[in-house]
Amino acid sequence: MAVLAAESGVTAGSIAGELWVGDFTGSGSSEVLAVSQGVGNWQLGTLDVTNPQAPTLTFTGIGNTRGFGIIGNTVWQGRFSAQDRDQLLFYNAGDSTWWLGTVTSTGPTIDWSLLAVKTVQWMPDAGSWVCDLGGTGADCVVAYCAEDSSWWIATALGGALNWTQIGQTAGLPALQAGGTPAGSFTTTDRQLLAFEPTNTGAWHLITLSGTGEPVSVQDIPAPVTRATTFWNDVARLWSVAPFGPGGADSIITCNLISRDWLNGSLSSPNGPGAPVEAVFVTIGNAGGSIDLLSSWVWVAPITGRPAALVVYSASSNTWSLGTVSTTNQEVDHLAFAPIGVAGETLFGPTQAQIAIVQNNLSNLRNFNDYVYNHTDTKLDEALDALEQPSQDPGVGAVLALFQATIAVGATFMPLEEAGAFLGTFVNGLLASWITSPPSSLGGNLLSWINRYEKTSISFDQQLATYAQNVPAYWSTSFTVNGQTSVLSDLAFTEIPNQDDDPSFYDMVNASILATQQAMWKQILPVGFVALELSDLFVDGDLDHPPISWAQKYYQQHPNAYVSWVWSKDIFHFDEWRIYNYLLVASPGGMFSPQLSSDACDMLFIDSTPGTTINADGLYLRNTVFAGLGIKIVGG
């Protein structure tokens, strides 16, 4: 069968979420239903048009479906099982399930019910509409399958979704719904306005019976409908409703070039059965007030008044209400008034989510401060022991310390998603500082420790900036190694708390070690080499390796590393051949300064394998010489 296409009027990814306009609570008023992509926050906007010149729209949170799937490309709006309010019929492609979303009158909240698929599992293509066929008050989806010219209807009643084939229209080409709902354009029956692909421009008016069978298909001549004075095929800018007092549905759309708004009516001027013509008249101009290229238009039913238009402009994040006026039973003018928005920020966080993000950012600052307070002295002592000059290592060197710290700390997060976020968020943020550092990190600083301190402070300041205005940074993304996290992810996880979560100390202790290791790993390969000395030979037997000899040797030469093999060559038969290396200052040589005993005490965990000499050391001796990238040079 065909692939499901967008029916909501808003293309996925085009704005921060998806929007629908209708009466979702049964109040008789128009409301905006919104969902934030990825985050899954649902908001209900109540439209107040008591004063049409100063309408207002107030948003409030009504639920969350994070992890439910991207909602928007696979949604139909209609009154499928509730005759007093609009609902959303949603197909979840992730698990091939169908859901019906209904907003409750109290609360309000959005409730989702899983629908059992009673008949064939079928998804319509772009040729699909929503309408009430038999006047029962229950909407259905009417779908056309171009593969075999078949027509189908889907009902969502009694907790089940039923697809039923209702007929065929052989020879009809592929159709596009064009974003226009069903209407009653020339008769009281339900009619579908369909488009062929835009390279032909042909329209078709399909009249349905009360049970859904297509009883007639009338062509609307392409030269009339494709007149350059008004044509656009942007689905989100088409609206169908009885805008005039006559009761018949008409079409409001716009010309993207001239920015004219037009009202179109369909009629058969030569009587029933005669060719249908489309007549469009200009009823207004968008001027500079509405960015049509980033706008979406919906019909807003208003009790006791002609249908109006609600327009959302994504580029400016503004709303407008369009009202029509008539003369002699004809729509002749469309005027727009800005809609004042109140309540929660559209596609933004709830107050509860803001509090969670702020708490997690605070815990992350505590983590950073704890690690810094327990490493700055250790790093300073290490630099002295390494006899490194007190100079600024540059932005990248210290940022690498932070990245190593976070990478290890993230693995100790009790929640896997928290660790994943921490690694991507912090490393992505710090990676951007390498090329565009904060002003406090620019230029040359006094020393390693000075830069480390300022980097820690800058990190705290950045977290404080996010916490101060979470809505403004809600969608800020951070990418590293192909993985992306968004600040809003912090609303759905938990960073350990210093006061009452023991895992906080598992995390910081591992990070303190990782910070020290990272600094030594940077300095040793640059400032030191492994000087290879002449082989030594030690008497012994094959069953007793020279471990005691090696331990005494390390007492005399703490910067050494030895390994051994049993020798059977003719000059050294039945002896241990000792391979011998010393850590010395680069570029190396017999007279190069050796790694100090103080530095060795800090660096090495063991002497020989399995023999611990400092449990608080940083690396195993073998790792230092073979795993940190230290260059081997000859003596």
XYZ file of C-alpha atoms in Angstrom:
635
model
C 0.000 0.000 0.000
C 0.950 3.647 -0.116
C 3.120 5.490 2.357
C 1.522 7.744 4.936
C 1.966 11.443 4.243
C 1.569 14.646 6.235
C -2.017 15.620 6.987
C -1.567 18.086 9.835
C -0.669 21.034 7.629
C 2.743 21.419 9.270
C 5.735 19.556 7.936
C 7.819 17.748 10.545
C 10.927 19.669 11.422
C 9.694 22.900 9.854
C 9.064 24.498 13.245
C 9.735 23.477 16.830
C 6.593 21.338 16.944
C 3.194 20.673 15.427
C 0.017 22.727 15.588
C -3.685 22.117 15.085
C -6.654 24.494 15.452
C -10.164 23.409 16.430
C -12.528 22.931 19.360
C -10.669 20.340 21.428
C -12.495 20.702 24.764
C -16.100 20.959 23.562
C -16.283 24.570 24.699
C -17.606 25.855 21.398
C -14.554 28.105 21.033
C -11.449 27.773 18.938
C -8.317 26.391 20.527
C -4.760 25.698 19.418
C -3.298 22.288 20.222
C 0.507 22.165 20.119
C 3.156 19.509 20.687
C 6.904 20.108 20.935
C 8.910 17.783 18.718
C 11.261 15.497 20.590
C 10.358 16.908 24.016
C 6.733 15.774 23.736
C 5.152 18.644 25.680
C 1.471 19.210 24.838
C -0.046 22.657 25.204
C -3.585 23.938 24.743
C -4.050 27.520 23.635
C -7.433 29.086 24.374
C -8.444 31.724 21.821
C -10.488 34.641 23.172
C -12.128 36.741 20.437
C -14.439 38.752 22.650
C -12.749 41.754 21.085
C -11.929 40.761 17.472
C -9.537 43.705 17.234
C -7.500 42.503 20.240
C -7.809 38.690 20.414
C -5.740 36.731 22.918
C -4.315 33.222 23.005
C -3.352 31.666 26.350
C -1.296 28.456 26.458
C -1.218 25.915 29.257
C 0.466 22.517 29.513
C -1.783 19.464 29.249
C 0.590 16.467 29.102
C 3.769 14.920 27.797
C 4.424 12.071 25.356
C 8.231 12.066 25.225
C 9.413 8.808 23.685
C 6.034 8.242 22.050
C 7.402 9.067 18.623
C 7.469 12.166 16.452
C 3.845 13.286 16.244
C 2.749 15.364 13.279
C 3.445 13.659 9.976
C 0.919 10.952 10.684
C -2.033 12.728 12.252
C -5.611 13.437 11.192
C -7.844 15.895 13.023
C -11.567 15.235 13.332
C -14.451 14.251 15.578
C -13.956 10.523 15.257
C -15.591 9.189 18.418
C -16.508 12.358 20.317
C -19.176 14.423 18.586
C -18.638 17.499 20.755
C -14.901 18.029 20.185
C -12.005 17.565 17.789
C -9.595 14.675 18.311
C -6.291 13.542 16.821
C -5.933 10.201 15.072
C -2.239 9.265 15.175
C -0.328 6.474 13.461
C 2.912 5.586 15.258
C 5.242 4.260 12.572
C 7.680 3.050 15.234
C 5.475 0.144 16.269
C 2.662 0.308 13.658
C 0.011 1.275 16.198
C -2.937 3.656 15.949
C -3.883 6.036 18.762
C -6.758 8.427 19.404
C -5.974 11.568 21.392
C -8.752 13.378 23.244
C -8.454 16.504 25.391
C -10.512 16.288 28.572
C -12.820 19.137 29.557
C -11.449 19.304 33.091
C -7.823 19.726 33.914
C -7.426 19.744 30.969
C -5.197 16.854 29.893
C -4.714 14.956 26.660
C -5.543 11.258 26.920
C -4.375 8.694 24.370
C -6.194 5.434 23.748
C -4.725 2.572 21.745
C -6.980 1.485 18.895
C -7.355 -2.146 17.913
C -7.063 -2.523 14.139
C -10.057 -4.680 13.243
C -9.457 -4.913 9.514
C -6.563 -4.487 7.097
C -3.576 -2.491 8.356
C -3.552 0.247 5.729
C -1.965 3.696 5.548
C -3.212 6.229 2.983
C -1.009 8.360 0.808
C -1.371 12.082 0.116
C -4.895 11.604 -1.224
C -6.781 11.612 2.083
C -9.392 13.820 3.715
C -11.447 13.962 6.926
C -15.204 14.439 6.850
C -18.568 13.361 8.268
C -20.072 11.365 5.429
C -23.518 10.446 6.640
C -24.317 13.382 8.878
C -23.947 11.188 11.977
C -21.543 13.548 13.720
C -18.666 11.051 13.524
C -15.832 11.919 11.179
C -13.899 9.393 9.163
C -10.786 9.424 7.014
C -11.503 9.164 3.304
C -8.491 7.888 1.403
C -7.624 7.300 -2.230
C -5.025 4.725 -3.293
C -3.589 5.593 -6.700
C -2.056 2.122 -7.099
C -5.418 0.528 -7.856
C -7.743 3.598 -7.951
C -9.510 2.341 -4.830
C -11.322 4.428 -2.213
C -11.323 3.668 1.498
C -12.785 5.042 4.692
C -11.424 4.618 8.218
C -13.593 4.958 11.321
C -12.363 5.096 14.905
C -15.334 4.037 17.011
C -15.642 1.754 20.006
C -11.890 1.676 20.601
C -11.145 0.170 17.198
C -9.928 1.387 13.820
C -11.755 -0.054 10.829
C -10.661 0.364 7.227
C -13.331 -0.346 4.617
C -13.001 -0.220 0.840
C -15.904 1.766 -0.626
C -15.305 1.880 -4.364
C -13.013 2.526 -7.295
C -12.621 5.228 -9.924
C -10.623 3.658 -12.698
C -8.299 5.974 -14.576
C -8.130 8.735 -11.993
C -4.484 9.858 -11.635
C -2.529 10.292 -8.421
C -4.204 12.888 -6.232
C -3.025 15.309 -3.616
C -5.344 16.491 -0.861
C -3.479 19.774 -0.931
C -4.169 20.374 2.739
C -7.809 21.265 2.023
C -10.437 19.421 4.074
C -13.618 18.089 2.585
C -16.348 20.600 1.955
C -19.736 21.205 0.363
C -18.812 23.435 -2.526
C -21.606 23.001 -5.075
C -24.090 20.670 -3.290
C -25.038 19.716 0.257
C -23.161 16.421 -0.200
C -19.602 16.013 1.002
C -17.114 16.874 -1.730
C -13.362 16.455 -1.943
C -11.116 18.942 -3.679
C -8.113 17.093 -5.107
C -5.080 18.164 -7.079
C -2.906 16.390 -9.558
C 0.839 17.017 -9.248
C 1.637 20.663 -9.861
C 3.250 20.110 -13.240
C -0.273 19.602 -14.631
C -2.219 21.850 -12.277
C -5.462 19.935 -12.847
C -8.132 19.878 -10.131
C -10.869 17.347 -9.524
C -14.069 17.743 -7.520
C -15.192 14.384 -6.126
C -18.711 14.099 -4.746
C -19.338 11.346 -2.208
C -22.500 9.509 -1.219
C -23.639 9.267 2.379
C -21.756 5.989 2.764
C -18.631 7.281 1.080
C -18.816 5.926 -2.454
C -17.559 8.454 -5.014
C -20.650 9.140 -7.137
C -19.077 11.668 -9.480
C -15.699 13.046 -10.418
C -15.732 16.440 -12.141
C -12.688 18.027 -13.683
C -11.993 21.683 -13.044
C -10.139 23.022 -16.109
C -6.485 23.615 -15.412
C -6.317 26.984 -17.218
C -8.866 28.385 -14.789
C -7.397 26.985 -11.607
C -3.780 27.595 -12.490
C -4.117 31.268 -13.294
C -0.912 32.999 -12.241
C -2.910 35.684 -10.475
C -3.543 33.484 -7.474
C -2.117 29.989 -7.712
C -0.022 28.410 -4.983
C 0.227 24.762 -4.061
C 1.441 25.295 -0.483
C -0.947 23.149 1.535
C -0.491 25.058 4.765
C -1.953 28.210 3.170
C -5.307 26.691 2.069
C -8.449 26.951 4.170
C -11.978 25.696 3.436
C -15.085 26.788 5.349
C -18.412 28.554 4.836
C -16.791 31.969 5.111
C -19.764 33.751 3.566
C -23.394 33.838 4.744
C -24.653 31.626 1.908
C -23.717 28.354 3.605
C -21.592 26.902 0.810
C -17.931 26.262 1.485
C -15.345 28.435 -0.191
C -11.573 28.487 -0.287
C -9.260 31.131 1.112
C -5.661 31.045 -0.063
C -3.004 33.557 -1.059
C -0.616 34.535 -3.809
C 2.925 34.170 -2.523
C 4.212 36.682 -5.087
C 1.718 39.531 -4.797
C 0.807 38.603 -1.174
C -2.893 38.939 -2.102
C -5.447 36.954 -0.125
C -8.144 35.413 -2.331
C -11.502 33.772 -1.775
C -12.493 31.087 -4.263
C -15.880 29.545 -4.918
C -16.747 26.546 -7.061
C -19.876 26.506 -9.180
C -21.501 25.069 -12.297
C -22.797 28.225 -14.019
C -24.497 26.221 -16.777
C -26.489 24.072 -14.398
C -26.088 20.748 -12.562
C -23.739 18.355 -14.301
C -22.109 21.132 -16.292
C -18.373 21.779 -15.950
C -17.309 23.207 -12.601
C -15.475 26.505 -12.584
C -13.386 28.109 -9.869
C -13.690 31.852 -9.414
C -11.229 33.641 -7.132
C -11.483 37.266 -6.014
C -8.988 39.351 -4.095
C -10.134 40.088 -0.535
C -7.009 41.599 1.017
C -3.247 41.799 1.029
C -0.784 40.470 3.589
C 1.474 43.490 3.145
C 4.509 43.276 5.402
C 2.665 42.121 8.502
C 2.736 38.356 7.842
C 5.661 36.308 6.576
C 3.771 33.968 4.259
C 6.798 31.793 3.538
C 6.964 30.755 7.194
C 3.236 30.830 7.973
C 0.533 28.258 8.554
C -3.195 28.991 8.265
C -6.111 27.235 9.925
C -9.852 27.763 9.987
C -11.051 28.920 13.398
C -14.721 28.103 14.017
C -16.251 30.773 16.254
C -19.696 30.235 17.733
C -22.219 32.743 16.416
C -19.799 34.299 13.956
C -18.463 33.550 10.483
C -15.445 31.273 10.421
C -12.147 33.086 10.888
C -8.529 32.303 10.116
C -5.742 31.742 12.595
C -2.254 32.369 11.187
C 1.019 31.419 12.857
C 4.252 32.909 11.473
C 7.185 30.786 12.582
C 9.890 33.291 11.607
C 8.544 35.906 14.023
C 6.719 33.539 16.401
C 3.588 35.657 16.059
C -0.113 34.899 15.722
C -2.823 36.718 13.776
C -6.620 36.436 13.548
C -8.210 36.958 10.149
C -11.879 37.933 9.990
C -13.989 38.298 6.849
C -16.629 40.813 5.933
C -19.318 40.406 3.291
C -21.302 42.533 0.874
C -24.370 41.205 -0.909
C -23.791 37.702 0.440
C -20.246 37.642 -0.909
C -16.950 37.663 0.984
C -15.216 40.873 -0.024
C -12.606 41.630 2.626
C -10.174 39.849 4.944
C -8.574 41.830 7.767
C -5.990 40.644 10.301
C -5.415 41.603 13.916
C -2.426 40.473 16.003
C -3.187 37.904 18.675
C -1.704 38.579 22.086
C -0.109 35.449 23.557
C -0.025 34.677 27.280
C 0.641 31.720 29.558
C 3.370 29.210 28.805
C 5.858 29.769 25.993
C 4.801 27.931 22.839
C 6.939 24.807 22.370
C 8.729 25.755 25.580
C 9.097 24.071 28.961
C 6.584 23.837 31.777
C 7.364 25.425 35.111
C 8.004 21.971 36.569
C 10.442 21.170 33.754
C 12.237 24.488 34.256
C 12.709 23.611 37.928
C 14.101 20.162 37.062
C 16.556 21.623 34.543
C 17.692 24.272 37.023
C 18.192 21.651 39.732
C 20.235 19.457 37.398
C 22.342 22.423 36.311
C 22.948 23.239 39.965
C 24.040 19.644 40.626
C 26.353 19.834 37.621
C 27.915 23.038 38.997
C 28.406 21.321 42.351
C 30.099 18.449 40.551
C 32.443 20.816 38.735
C 33.274 22.767 41.887
C 33.935 19.624 43.924
C 36.306 18.230 41.311
C 38.109 21.565 40.976
C 38.485 22.036 44.733
C 40.020 18.579 45.058
C 42.350 18.774 42.058
C 43.791 22.278 41.773
C 46.359 21.696 44.563
C 47.186 18.235 43.238
C 47.785 19.620 39.763
C 49.962 22.412 41.143
C 52.049 19.911 43.119
C 52.360 17.705 40.060
C 53.638 20.570 37.924
C 56.261 21.346 40.555
C 57.304 17.695 40.742
C 57.496 17.513 36.956
C 59.598 20.682 37.006
C 57.442 22.131 34.264
C 57.759 25.843 33.505
C 54.887 27.943 34.856
C 53.283 28.893 31.566
C 49.855 28.864 29.939
C 49.281 25.574 28.085
C 46.506 27.105 25.959
C 42.755 26.605 25.722
C 42.829 23.139 24.197
C 45.068 21.566 26.838
C 42.863 22.495 29.788
C 39.628 21.776 27.944
C 40.967 18.283 27.306
C 41.221 17.885 31.093
C 37.562 18.824 31.491
C 36.483 16.516 28.705
C 38.357 13.599 30.256
C 36.834 14.432 33.637
C 33.300 14.421 32.279
C 33.795 11.309 30.174
C 34.762 9.284 33.236
C 32.220 10.924 35.541
C 29.435 10.193 33.073
C 30.090 6.453 33.316
C 29.262 6.585 37.032
C 25.839 8.158 36.501
C 23.113 5.917 37.964
C 20.845 6.796 35.024
C 22.219 5.841 31.614
C 20.483 8.739 29.846
C 22.027 11.192 32.348
C 25.499 9.898 31.548
C 24.852 10.057 27.813
C 23.585 13.620 28.113
C 26.485 14.711 30.317
C 29.080 13.361 27.903
C 27.504 14.971 24.844
C 26.426 18.210 26.492
C 29.684 19.070 28.250
C 32.035 17.805 25.563
C 29.990 19.495 22.841
C 30.024 22.781 24.775
C 33.746 22.606 25.512
C 34.582 21.629 21.942
C 32.987 24.882 20.769
C 35.245 26.799 23.177
C 38.373 25.550 21.430
C 37.599 27.791 18.441
C 35.353 30.343 20.200
C 36.351 30.513 23.872
C 34.636 32.828 26.350
C 36.332 36.210 26.659
C 37.775 35.237 30.061
C 39.743 32.415 28.409
C 41.115 34.394 25.489
C 44.760 35.362 25.135
C 47.629 34.163 27.307
C 47.107 33.467 30.990
C 49.688 33.130 33.738
C 49.937 29.378 34.126
C 48.355 25.955 33.936
C 46.620 26.484 37.286
C 45.412 29.950 36.352
C 43.838 28.667 33.146
C 42.356 25.648 34.933
C 40.760 27.951 37.510
C 39.343 30.345 34.919
C 38.007 27.474 32.810
C 36.189 26.047 35.834
C 34.698 29.465 36.608
C 33.660 29.987 32.969
C 31.952 26.597 32.974
C 30.000 27.528 36.123
C 29.042 30.863 34.563
C 27.760 29.147 31.420
C 25.619 26.761 33.466
C 24.274 29.724 35.458
C 23.374 31.486 32.203
C 21.329 28.478 31.092
C 19.650 28.197 34.505
C 18.733 31.876 34.574
C 16.613 31.606 31.414
C 15.806 27.969 30.658
C 13.069 28.768 28.070
C 15.518 30.821 26.002
C 18.003 27.926 25.844
C 15.442 25.112 25.843
C 16.323 23.945 22.318
C 20.064 24.674 22.467
C 21.852 21.617 21.088
C 25.303 20.189 21.681
C 26.917 17.730 19.268
C 30.054 15.622 19.598
C 31.102 12.532 17.649
C 27.807 12.474 15.779
C 25.724 12.442 18.986
C 23.438 15.362 19.827
C 21.892 16.391 23.130
C 19.508 19.273 23.764
C 19.297 21.294 26.975
C 15.687 20.159 27.309
C 16.992 16.617 27.853
C 17.879 17.736 31.382
C 14.154 17.891 32.171
C 13.872 14.124 31.776
C 16.847 12.808 33.730
C 18.655 13.332 37.019
C 22.198 14.474 37.807
C 23.242 13.082 41.244
C 22.862 15.452 44.186
C 25.791 16.165 46.492
C 23.640 16.182 49.646
C 21.746 12.908 49.503
C 22.965 10.746 46.603
C 26.012 8.505 47.289
C 26.549 8.072 43.547
C 27.625 11.737 43.457
C 30.815 10.765 45.303
C 31.437 7.747 43.089
C 31.221 10.136 40.156
C 33.460 12.897 41.547
C 36.112 10.532 42.918
C 36.462 8.887 39.511
C 36.582 12.325 37.888
C 39.248 13.630 40.264
C 41.471 10.729 39.288
C 40.649 11.220 35.593
C 41.566 14.923 35.778
C 45.005 14.187 37.226
C 45.574 11.372 34.758
C 44.620 13.620 31.857
C 47.131 16.297 32.826
C 50.001 13.803 33.227
C 49.001 12.152 29.966
C 49.348 15.532 28.236
C 52.671 16.511 29.813
C 54.618 13.244 29.809
C 54.616 12.505 26.032
C 55.618 16.120 25.296
C 58.194 16.722 28.012
C 59.671 13.260 28.545
C 60.928 10.232 26.660
C 61.700 6.626 27.593
C 65.466 6.293 27.358
C 66.400 2.743 26.359
C 69.537 1.559 28.172
C 71.779 -1.431 27.498
C 70.314 -4.791 28.438
C 71.220 -6.171 31.863
C 71.645 -9.836 32.768
C 70.670 -11.361 36.081
C 71.449 -14.843 37.344
C 68.560 -17.037 38.315
C 66.460 -19.933 37.185
C 63.483 -20.209 34.901
C 61.028 -20.851 37.733
C 61.962 -17.698 39.653
C 61.636 -14.446 37.661
C 63.780 -11.548 38.922
C 60.953 -9.819 40.767
C 62.924 -9.123 43.968
C 65.817 -7.800 41.894
C 63.442 -5.498 39.985
C 61.874 -4.126 43.164
C 65.312 -3.226 44.576
C 66.255 -1.694 41.228
C 63.144 0.537 41.350
C 64.152 1.748 44.819
C 67.411 2.993 43.330
C 65.832 4.106 40.028
C 62.159 5.068 40.703
C 61.779 6.406 37.144
C 62.729 3.051 35.585
C 60.773 0.336 33.876
C 62.172 -3.162 33.336
C 60.890 -6.304 31.685
C 62.642 -9.643 31.295
C 62.942 -12.781 29.198
C 64.820 -16.025 29.832
C 67.998 -15.966 27.775
C 69.620 -18.970 26.123
C 72.073 -17.350 23.732
C 75.653 -18.605 23.777
C 76.947 -15.572 25.693
C 74.206 -15.387 28.275
C 72.985 -18.912 28.750
C 70.336 -19.551 31.429
C 70.143 -15.938 32.585
C 67.433 -13.321 32.730
C 67.825 -10.670 30.040
C 66.558 -7.355 31.468
C 65.203 -4.659 29.108
C 65.741 -1.360 30.876
C 64.171 2.090 30.348
C 64.297 5.394 32.224
C 61.899 8.343 32.039
C 64.016 11.405 31.272
C 63.363 14.892 30.014
C 63.001 15.263 26.256
C 64.860 15.005 23.891
C 66.640 12.276 25.877
C 70.200 11.194 26.437
C 72.408 9.954 29.257
C 72.729 13.445 30.714
C 69.079 14.461 30.397
C 67.304 15.326 33.684
C 65.438 12.322 35.033
C 61.844 12.264 36.232
C 62.055 13.326 39.886
C 61.417 10.924 42.733
C 58.529 13.153 43.903
C 56.933 12.845 40.471
C 57.463 9.075 40.502
C 55.799 8.830 43.910
C 52.717 10.578 42.501
C 52.699 8.755 39.194
C 53.238 5.030 39.788
C 50.734 2.716 41.452
C 53.038 -0.325 41.432
C 56.605 -1.410 41.154
C 56.437 -4.859 39.603
C 53.049 -6.111 38.360
C 50.761 -6.807 41.310
C 52.974 -5.071 43.860
C 51.295 -1.835 44.958
C 53.573 0.918 46.241
C 51.009 3.769 46.140
C 47.299 3.041 46.010
C 46.703 6.737 45.261
C 49.043 6.686 42.272
C 47.772 7.483 38.796
C 48.956 4.734 36.471
C 50.419 1.246 36.493
C 54.117 1.360 35.596
C 53.600 -0.668 32.426
C 50.830 1.716 31.296
C 53.085 4.750 31.718
C 55.806 3.340 29.480
C 53.632 1.477 26.978
C 50.225 3.155 27.005
C 50.607 6.938 27.157
C 52.362 7.528 23.859
C 55.782 8.277 25.352
C 58.474 8.058 22.697
C 61.321 5.523 23.133
C 64.814 6.815 22.310
C 68.183 5.063 22.359
C 70.841 5.805 24.971
